Every structure is written in structure tokens, then in C-alpha cells.
mmCIF file of C-alpha atoms in Angstrom:
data_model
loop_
_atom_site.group_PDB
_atom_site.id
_atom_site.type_symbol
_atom_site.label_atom_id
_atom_site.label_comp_id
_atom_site.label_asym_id
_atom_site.label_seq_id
_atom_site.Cartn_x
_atom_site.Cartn_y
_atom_site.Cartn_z
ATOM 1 C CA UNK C 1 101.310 -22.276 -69.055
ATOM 2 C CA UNK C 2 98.800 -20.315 -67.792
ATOM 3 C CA UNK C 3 99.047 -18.697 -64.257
ATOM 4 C CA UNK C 4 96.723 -16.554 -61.756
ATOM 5 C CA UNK C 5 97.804 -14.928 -58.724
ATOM 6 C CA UNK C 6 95.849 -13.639 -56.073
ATOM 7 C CA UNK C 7 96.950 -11.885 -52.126
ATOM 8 C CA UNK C 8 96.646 -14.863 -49.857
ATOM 9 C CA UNK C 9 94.256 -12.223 -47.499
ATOM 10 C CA UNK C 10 92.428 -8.933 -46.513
ATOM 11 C CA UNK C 11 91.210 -7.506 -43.650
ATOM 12 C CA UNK C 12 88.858 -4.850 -43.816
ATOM 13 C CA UNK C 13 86.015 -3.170 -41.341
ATOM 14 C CA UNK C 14 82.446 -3.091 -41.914
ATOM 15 C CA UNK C 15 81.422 0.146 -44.572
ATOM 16 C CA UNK C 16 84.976 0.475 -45.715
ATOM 17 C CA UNK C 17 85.768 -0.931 -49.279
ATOM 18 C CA UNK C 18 87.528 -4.202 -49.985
ATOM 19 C CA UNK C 19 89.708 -3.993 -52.804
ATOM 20 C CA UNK C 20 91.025 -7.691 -53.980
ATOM 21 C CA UNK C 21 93.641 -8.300 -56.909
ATOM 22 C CA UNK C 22 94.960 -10.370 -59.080
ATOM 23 C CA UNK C 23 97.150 -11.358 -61.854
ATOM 24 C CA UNK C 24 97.514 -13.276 -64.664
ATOM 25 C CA UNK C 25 100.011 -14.454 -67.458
ATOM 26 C CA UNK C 26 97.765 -15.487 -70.283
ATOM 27 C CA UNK C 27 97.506 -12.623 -72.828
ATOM 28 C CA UNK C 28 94.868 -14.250 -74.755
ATOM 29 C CA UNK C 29 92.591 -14.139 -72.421
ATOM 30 C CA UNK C 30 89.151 -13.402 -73.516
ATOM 31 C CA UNK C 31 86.963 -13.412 -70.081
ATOM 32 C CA UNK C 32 87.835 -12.492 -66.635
ATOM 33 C CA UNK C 33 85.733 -13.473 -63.973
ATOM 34 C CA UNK C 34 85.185 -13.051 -59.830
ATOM 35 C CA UNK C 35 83.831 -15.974 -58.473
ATOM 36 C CA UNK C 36 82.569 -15.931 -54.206
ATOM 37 C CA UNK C 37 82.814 -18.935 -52.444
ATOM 38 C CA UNK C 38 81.550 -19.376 -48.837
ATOM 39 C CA UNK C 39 82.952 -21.576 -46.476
ATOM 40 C CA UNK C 40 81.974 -25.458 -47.617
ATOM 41 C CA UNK C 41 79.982 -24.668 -50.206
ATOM 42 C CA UNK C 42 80.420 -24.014 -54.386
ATOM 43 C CA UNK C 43 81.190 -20.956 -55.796
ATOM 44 C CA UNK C 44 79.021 -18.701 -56.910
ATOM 45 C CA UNK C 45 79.448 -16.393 -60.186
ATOM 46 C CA UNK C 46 79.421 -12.598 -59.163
ATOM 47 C CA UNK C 47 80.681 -10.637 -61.936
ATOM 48 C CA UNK C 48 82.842 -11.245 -65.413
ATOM 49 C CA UNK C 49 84.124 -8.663 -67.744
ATOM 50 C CA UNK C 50 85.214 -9.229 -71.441
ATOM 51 C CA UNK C 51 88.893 -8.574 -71.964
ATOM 52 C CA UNK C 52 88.174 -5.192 -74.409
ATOM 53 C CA UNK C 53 86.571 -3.714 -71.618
ATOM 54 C CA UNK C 54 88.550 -1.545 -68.754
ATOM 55 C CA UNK C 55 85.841 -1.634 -66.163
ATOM 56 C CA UNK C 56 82.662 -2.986 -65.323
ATOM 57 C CA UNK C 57 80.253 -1.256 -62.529
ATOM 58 C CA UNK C 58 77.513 -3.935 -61.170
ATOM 59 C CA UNK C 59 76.005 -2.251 -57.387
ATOM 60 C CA UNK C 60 78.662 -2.728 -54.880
ATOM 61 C CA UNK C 61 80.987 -4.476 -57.436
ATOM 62 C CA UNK C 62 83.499 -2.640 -59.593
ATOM 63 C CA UNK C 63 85.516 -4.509 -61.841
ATOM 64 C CA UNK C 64 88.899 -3.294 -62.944
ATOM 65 C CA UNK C 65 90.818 -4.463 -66.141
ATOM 66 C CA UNK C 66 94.322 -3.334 -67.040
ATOM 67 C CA UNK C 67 95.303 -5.903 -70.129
ATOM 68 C CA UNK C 68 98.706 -3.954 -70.786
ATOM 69 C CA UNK C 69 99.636 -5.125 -67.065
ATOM 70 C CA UNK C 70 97.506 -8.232 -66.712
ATOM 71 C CA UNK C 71 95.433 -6.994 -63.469
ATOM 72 C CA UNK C 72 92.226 -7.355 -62.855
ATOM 73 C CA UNK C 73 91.116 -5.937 -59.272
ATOM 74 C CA UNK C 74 87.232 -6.370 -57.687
ATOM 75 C CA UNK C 75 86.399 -3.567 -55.472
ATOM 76 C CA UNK C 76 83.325 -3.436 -53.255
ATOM 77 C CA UNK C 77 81.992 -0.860 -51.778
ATOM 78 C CA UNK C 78 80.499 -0.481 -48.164
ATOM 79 C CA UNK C 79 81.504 -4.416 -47.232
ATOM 80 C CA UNK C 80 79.367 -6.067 -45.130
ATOM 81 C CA UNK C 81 79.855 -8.881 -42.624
ATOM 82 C CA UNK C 82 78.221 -11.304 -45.133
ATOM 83 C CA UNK C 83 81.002 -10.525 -47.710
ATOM 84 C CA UNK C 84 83.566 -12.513 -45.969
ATOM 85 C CA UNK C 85 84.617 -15.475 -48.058
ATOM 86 C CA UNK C 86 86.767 -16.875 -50.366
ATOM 87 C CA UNK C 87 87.504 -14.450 -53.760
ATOM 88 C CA UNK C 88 88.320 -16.281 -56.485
ATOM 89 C CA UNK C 89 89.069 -14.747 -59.956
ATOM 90 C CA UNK C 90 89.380 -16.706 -63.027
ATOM 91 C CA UNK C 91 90.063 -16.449 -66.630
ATOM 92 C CA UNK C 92 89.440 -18.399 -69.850
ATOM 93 C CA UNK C 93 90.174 -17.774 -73.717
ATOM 94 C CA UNK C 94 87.479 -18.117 -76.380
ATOM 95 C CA UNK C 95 88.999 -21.013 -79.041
ATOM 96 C CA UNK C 96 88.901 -20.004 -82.986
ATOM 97 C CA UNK C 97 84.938 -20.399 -84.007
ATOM 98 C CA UNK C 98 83.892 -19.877 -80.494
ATOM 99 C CA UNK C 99 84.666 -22.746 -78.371
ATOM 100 C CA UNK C 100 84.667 -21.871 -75.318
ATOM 101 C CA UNK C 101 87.840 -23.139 -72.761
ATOM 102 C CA UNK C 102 88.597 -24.146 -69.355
ATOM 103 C CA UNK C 103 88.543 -21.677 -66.023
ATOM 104 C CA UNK C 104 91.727 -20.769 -64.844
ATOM 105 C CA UNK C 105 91.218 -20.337 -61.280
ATOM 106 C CA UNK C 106 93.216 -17.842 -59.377
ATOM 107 C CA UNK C 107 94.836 -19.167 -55.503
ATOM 108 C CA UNK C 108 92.283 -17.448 -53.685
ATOM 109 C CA UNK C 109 91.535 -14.101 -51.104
ATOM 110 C CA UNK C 110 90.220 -14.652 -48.155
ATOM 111 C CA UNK C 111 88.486 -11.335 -47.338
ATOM 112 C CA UNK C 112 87.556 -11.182 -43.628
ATOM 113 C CA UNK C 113 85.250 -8.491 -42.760
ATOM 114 C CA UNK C 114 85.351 -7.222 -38.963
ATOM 115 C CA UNK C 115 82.193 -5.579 -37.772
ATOM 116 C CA UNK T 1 67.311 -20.308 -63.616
ATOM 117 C CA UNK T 2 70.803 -21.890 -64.001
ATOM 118 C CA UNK T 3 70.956 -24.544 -60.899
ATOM 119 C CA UNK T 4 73.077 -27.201 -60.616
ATOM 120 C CA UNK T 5 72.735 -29.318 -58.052
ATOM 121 C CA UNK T 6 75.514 -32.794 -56.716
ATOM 122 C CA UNK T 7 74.919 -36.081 -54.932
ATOM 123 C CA UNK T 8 75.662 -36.386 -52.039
ATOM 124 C CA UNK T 9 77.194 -33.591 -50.302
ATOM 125 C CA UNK T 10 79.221 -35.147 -48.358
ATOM 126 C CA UNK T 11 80.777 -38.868 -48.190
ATOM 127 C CA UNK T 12 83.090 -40.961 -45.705
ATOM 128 C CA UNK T 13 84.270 -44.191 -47.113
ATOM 129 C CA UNK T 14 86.676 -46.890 -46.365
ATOM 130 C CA UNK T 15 90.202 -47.104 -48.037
ATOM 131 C CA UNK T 16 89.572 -49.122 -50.973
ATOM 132 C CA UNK T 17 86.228 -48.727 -52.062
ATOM 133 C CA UNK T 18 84.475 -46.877 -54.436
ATOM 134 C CA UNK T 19 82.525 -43.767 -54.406
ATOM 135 C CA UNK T 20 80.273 -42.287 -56.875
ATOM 136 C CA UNK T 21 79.255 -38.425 -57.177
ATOM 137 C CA UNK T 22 76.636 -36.820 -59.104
ATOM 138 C CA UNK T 23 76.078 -33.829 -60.841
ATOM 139 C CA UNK T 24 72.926 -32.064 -62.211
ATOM 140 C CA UNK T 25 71.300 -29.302 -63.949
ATOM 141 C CA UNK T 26 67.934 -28.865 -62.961
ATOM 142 C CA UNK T 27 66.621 -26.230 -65.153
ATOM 143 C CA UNK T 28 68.855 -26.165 -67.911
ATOM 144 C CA UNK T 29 70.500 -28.589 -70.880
ATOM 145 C CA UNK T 30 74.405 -29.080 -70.129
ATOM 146 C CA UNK T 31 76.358 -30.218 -73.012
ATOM 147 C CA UNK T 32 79.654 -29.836 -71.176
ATOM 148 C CA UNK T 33 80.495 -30.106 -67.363
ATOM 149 C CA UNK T 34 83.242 -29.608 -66.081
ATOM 150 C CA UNK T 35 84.702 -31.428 -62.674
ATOM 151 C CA UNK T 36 87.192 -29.898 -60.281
ATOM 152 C CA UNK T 37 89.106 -30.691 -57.144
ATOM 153 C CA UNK T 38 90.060 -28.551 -54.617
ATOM 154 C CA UNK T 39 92.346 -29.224 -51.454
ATOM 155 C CA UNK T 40 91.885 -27.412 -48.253
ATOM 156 C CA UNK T 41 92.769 -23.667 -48.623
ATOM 157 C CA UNK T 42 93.482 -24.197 -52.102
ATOM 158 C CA UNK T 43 92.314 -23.274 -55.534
ATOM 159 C CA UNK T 44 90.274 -25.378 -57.777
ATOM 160 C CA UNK T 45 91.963 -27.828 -60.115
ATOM 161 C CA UNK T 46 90.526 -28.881 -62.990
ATOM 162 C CA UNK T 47 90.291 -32.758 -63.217
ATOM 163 C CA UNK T 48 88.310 -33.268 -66.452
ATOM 164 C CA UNK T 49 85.910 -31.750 -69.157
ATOM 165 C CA UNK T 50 82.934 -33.783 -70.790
ATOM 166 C CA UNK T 51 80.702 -33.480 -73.347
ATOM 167 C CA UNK T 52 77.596 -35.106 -72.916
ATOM 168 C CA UNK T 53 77.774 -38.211 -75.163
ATOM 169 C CA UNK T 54 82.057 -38.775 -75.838
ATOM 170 C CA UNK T 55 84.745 -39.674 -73.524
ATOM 171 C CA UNK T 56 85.625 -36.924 -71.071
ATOM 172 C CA UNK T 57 89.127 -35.038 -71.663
ATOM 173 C CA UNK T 58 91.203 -35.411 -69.026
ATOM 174 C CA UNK T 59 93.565 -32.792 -67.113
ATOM 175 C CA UNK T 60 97.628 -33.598 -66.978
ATOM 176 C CA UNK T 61 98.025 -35.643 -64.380
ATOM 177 C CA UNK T 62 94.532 -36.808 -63.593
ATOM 178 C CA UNK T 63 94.073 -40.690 -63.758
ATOM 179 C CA UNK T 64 91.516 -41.289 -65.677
ATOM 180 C CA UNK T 65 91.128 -44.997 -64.930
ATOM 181 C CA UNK T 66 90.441 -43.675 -61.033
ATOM 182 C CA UNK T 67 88.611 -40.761 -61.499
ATOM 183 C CA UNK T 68 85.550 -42.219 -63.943
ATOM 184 C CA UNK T 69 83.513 -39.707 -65.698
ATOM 185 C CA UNK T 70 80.006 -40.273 -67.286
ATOM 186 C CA UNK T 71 77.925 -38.180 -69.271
ATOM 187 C CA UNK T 72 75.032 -40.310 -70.188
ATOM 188 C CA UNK T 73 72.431 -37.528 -70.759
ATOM 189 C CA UNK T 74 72.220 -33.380 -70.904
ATOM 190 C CA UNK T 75 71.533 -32.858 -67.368
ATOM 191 C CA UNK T 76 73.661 -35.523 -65.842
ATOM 192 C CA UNK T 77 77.071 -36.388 -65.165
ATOM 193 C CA UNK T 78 78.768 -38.708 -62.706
ATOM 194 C CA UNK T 79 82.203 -38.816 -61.359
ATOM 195 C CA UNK T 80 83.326 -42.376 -59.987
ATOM 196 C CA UNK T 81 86.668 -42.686 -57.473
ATOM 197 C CA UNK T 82 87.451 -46.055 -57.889
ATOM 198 C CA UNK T 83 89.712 -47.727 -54.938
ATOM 199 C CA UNK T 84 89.807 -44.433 -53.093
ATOM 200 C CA UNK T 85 92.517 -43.795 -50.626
ATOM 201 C CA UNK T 86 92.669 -41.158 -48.034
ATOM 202 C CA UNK T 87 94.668 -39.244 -50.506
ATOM 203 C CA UNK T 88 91.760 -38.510 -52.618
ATOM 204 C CA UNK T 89 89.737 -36.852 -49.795
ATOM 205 C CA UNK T 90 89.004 -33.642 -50.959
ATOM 206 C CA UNK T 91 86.132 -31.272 -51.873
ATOM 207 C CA UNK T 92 85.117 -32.138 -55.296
ATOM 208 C CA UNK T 93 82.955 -29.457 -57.765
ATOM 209 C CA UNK T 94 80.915 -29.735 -60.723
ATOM 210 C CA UNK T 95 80.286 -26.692 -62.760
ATOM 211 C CA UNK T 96 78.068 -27.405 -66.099
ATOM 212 C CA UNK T 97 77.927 -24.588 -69.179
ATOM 213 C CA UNK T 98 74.077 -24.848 -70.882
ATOM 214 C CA UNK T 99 73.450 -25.700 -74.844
ATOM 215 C CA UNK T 100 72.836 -21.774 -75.547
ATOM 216 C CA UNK T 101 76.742 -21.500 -75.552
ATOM 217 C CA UNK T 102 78.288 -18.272 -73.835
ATOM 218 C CA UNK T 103 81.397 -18.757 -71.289
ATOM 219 C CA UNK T 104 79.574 -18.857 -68.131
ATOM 220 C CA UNK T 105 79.558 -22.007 -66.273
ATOM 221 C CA UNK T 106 77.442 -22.716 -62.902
ATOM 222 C CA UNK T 107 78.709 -24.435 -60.042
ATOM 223 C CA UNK T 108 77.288 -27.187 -58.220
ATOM 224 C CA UNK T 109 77.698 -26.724 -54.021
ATOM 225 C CA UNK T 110 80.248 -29.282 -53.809
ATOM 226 C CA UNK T 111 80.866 -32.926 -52.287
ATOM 227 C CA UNK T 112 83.082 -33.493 -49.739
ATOM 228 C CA UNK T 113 84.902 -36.558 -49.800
ATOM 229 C CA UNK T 114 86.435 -38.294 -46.887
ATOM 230 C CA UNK T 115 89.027 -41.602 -46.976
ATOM 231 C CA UNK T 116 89.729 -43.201 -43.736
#
């Protein structure tokens, strides 16, 4: 079945960039996404990338794609104290006429950002 | 645009009873939510899919005759945990995808559950 893999953590300082990775088994999939979540709350969607791309650029967010190896990495640049949380990436596949399928959630990063 | 909001956000109940959550989308149409379960310092499982209108599709594994999932109209969907025991306690999420179609879905903030 499908699998994601994330780092369990990273530690970075304040104005450095945070560079989180991931893996992922399914070759057919279509979309690749980074989802934030903040200590007891949902997650919130910060930045997908379609699986013909290579990267995506979106402010302090750059998206990585490497489909030969299966690795998607989320860099962000000049990390701030209010980036600490939970990193989630996901993927999903795209069904024949266009049904859409389930999230595949990745284990998680915890990114900790010391001031 | 795109909120999606759940009822309540947080819940204690006795071993045994039932508890119901709800999920909405304020601004938008949701033919299909999605409900998932996630366990301290864990990822997020998915429990179950529905479409607004059929019978929900239900992840290996999942009970479906203890986790009770109704989607009576487009911007509402409830999930029931019938006899919970402290074993269900977890953090449970909603996500709901809008009529327009696309891939994204939006997340509700999550409803933390508590069996004592």
C-alpha cells in the first residue's frame, strides 16, 4: 500500500532556512501537498504541487519534486518563530475520469524554531 | 472563502455513552468530507469518506457500526461514537472538498475527544 515518510524533527534558528523531507512509495501519485498544523488545532493547506512539475516557488515556500526518487522536500526561507509546528506532507492520485482520492498523510516534522 | 468549521471543539464523556461531532462548510457546497483520526504525536488516519446523500465508505479497520457518519445535506456532516471508551479519545478532523471539484480539501480545527 501506500506509504509516506517524514524526519520525526528539526531544529533550526530564527532567519536560517528550514528544509523538511519526505518520501513516498506511490508512483501514481498525482498531487503532493504540505499541510501546517499548529499545536491543537486543524491543519492548514500551505502549498501543493502537481506531480509533472519539479518545483514550485510560493514567498518563503519552495517546493521540491524529484518523481524518479519519490522526494518531495519544503524549504522555507528566513523561518520565523511562528513557523514552528507540525509539517505534514501528503499525497493523493487522481482516479480515471477525474475522481479525486484520499490524502495520504505523511508521520509528521516537528520543526522547532529557536529565536 | 473555503471555511470549515466542527462542533464542539472539545468533549469529555463517560465510558459508555455517546458523542456526536459536527462538521461544516460555511461558505462553500461539500459533496464529499472526509473524517480523520489522529493519536497524540501521530499522523492523521483516515476513518471514512462520504458523499453527501449515500452511505459513507469506510477505512480498513474502522467500525462502522461505532463510528456513525451522516451526510444529510451539502454543508453538513456528523460523526457519531457510539458507546465510546477511553480508547477512542483522540483528536478527530473533518476536511470537506467543495462541488467545483479540484483535489484540495479544507480542514476543520479539530475536536478533541476525551473517555474517562
Amino acid at each position: 500500500g501506500e506509504d509516506v515518510e517524514q524526519s520525526l524533527f528539526l531544529s533550526v534558528r530564527e532567519g536560517d532556512s528550514s528544509v523538511i523531507n519526505c518520501t513516498y512509495t506511490d508512483s501514481s501519485s498525482t498531487y503532493l501537498y504540505w499541510y501546517k498544523q499548529e499545536p491543537g488545532a486543524g491543519l492548514q493547506l500551505l502549498t501543493y504541487i502537481f506531480s509533472n512539475m519539479d518545483m514550485k516557488q510560493d514567498q518563503r515556500l519552495t517546493v521540491l519534486l524529484n518523481k524518479k526518487d519519490k522526494h518531495l522536500s519544503l524549504r522555507i526561507a528566513d523561518t520565523q518563530t511562528g513557523d514552528s509546528a507540525i509539517y505534514f506532507c501528503a499525497e493523493s492520485n487522481r482516479g480515471y475520469g477525474g475522481a479525486t482520492n484520499k490524502l495520504i498523510f505523511g508521520t509528521g516534522t516537528l520543526l522547532a524554531v529557536q529565536p | 472563502g473555503a471555511v470549515v468549521s466542527q462542533h464542539p471543539s472539545w468533549v469529555i464523556c463517560k465510558s459508555g455513552t455517546s458523542v456526536k461531532i459536527e462538521c461544516r462548510s460555511l461558505d462553500f457546497q461539500a459533496t464529499t468530507m472526509f473524517w480523520y483520526r489522529q493519536f497524540p504525536k501521530q499522523s492523521l488516519m483516515l476513518m471514512a469518506t462520504s458523499n453527501e446523500g449515500s452511505k459513507a465508505t469506510y477505512e480498513q479497520g474502522v467500525e462502522k457500526d461505532k463510528f456513525l457518519i451522516n451526510h444529510a445535506s451539502l454543508t453538513l456532516s456528523t460523526l457519531t461514537v457510539t458507546s465510546a471508551h477511553p480508547e477512542d479519545s483522540s483528536f478527530y478532523i473533518c476536511s470537506a472538498r467543495g462541488r467545483q471539484g479540484g483535489n484540495e480539501q479544507y480542514f476543520g480545527p479539530g475536536t478533541r475527544l476525551t473517555v474517562t
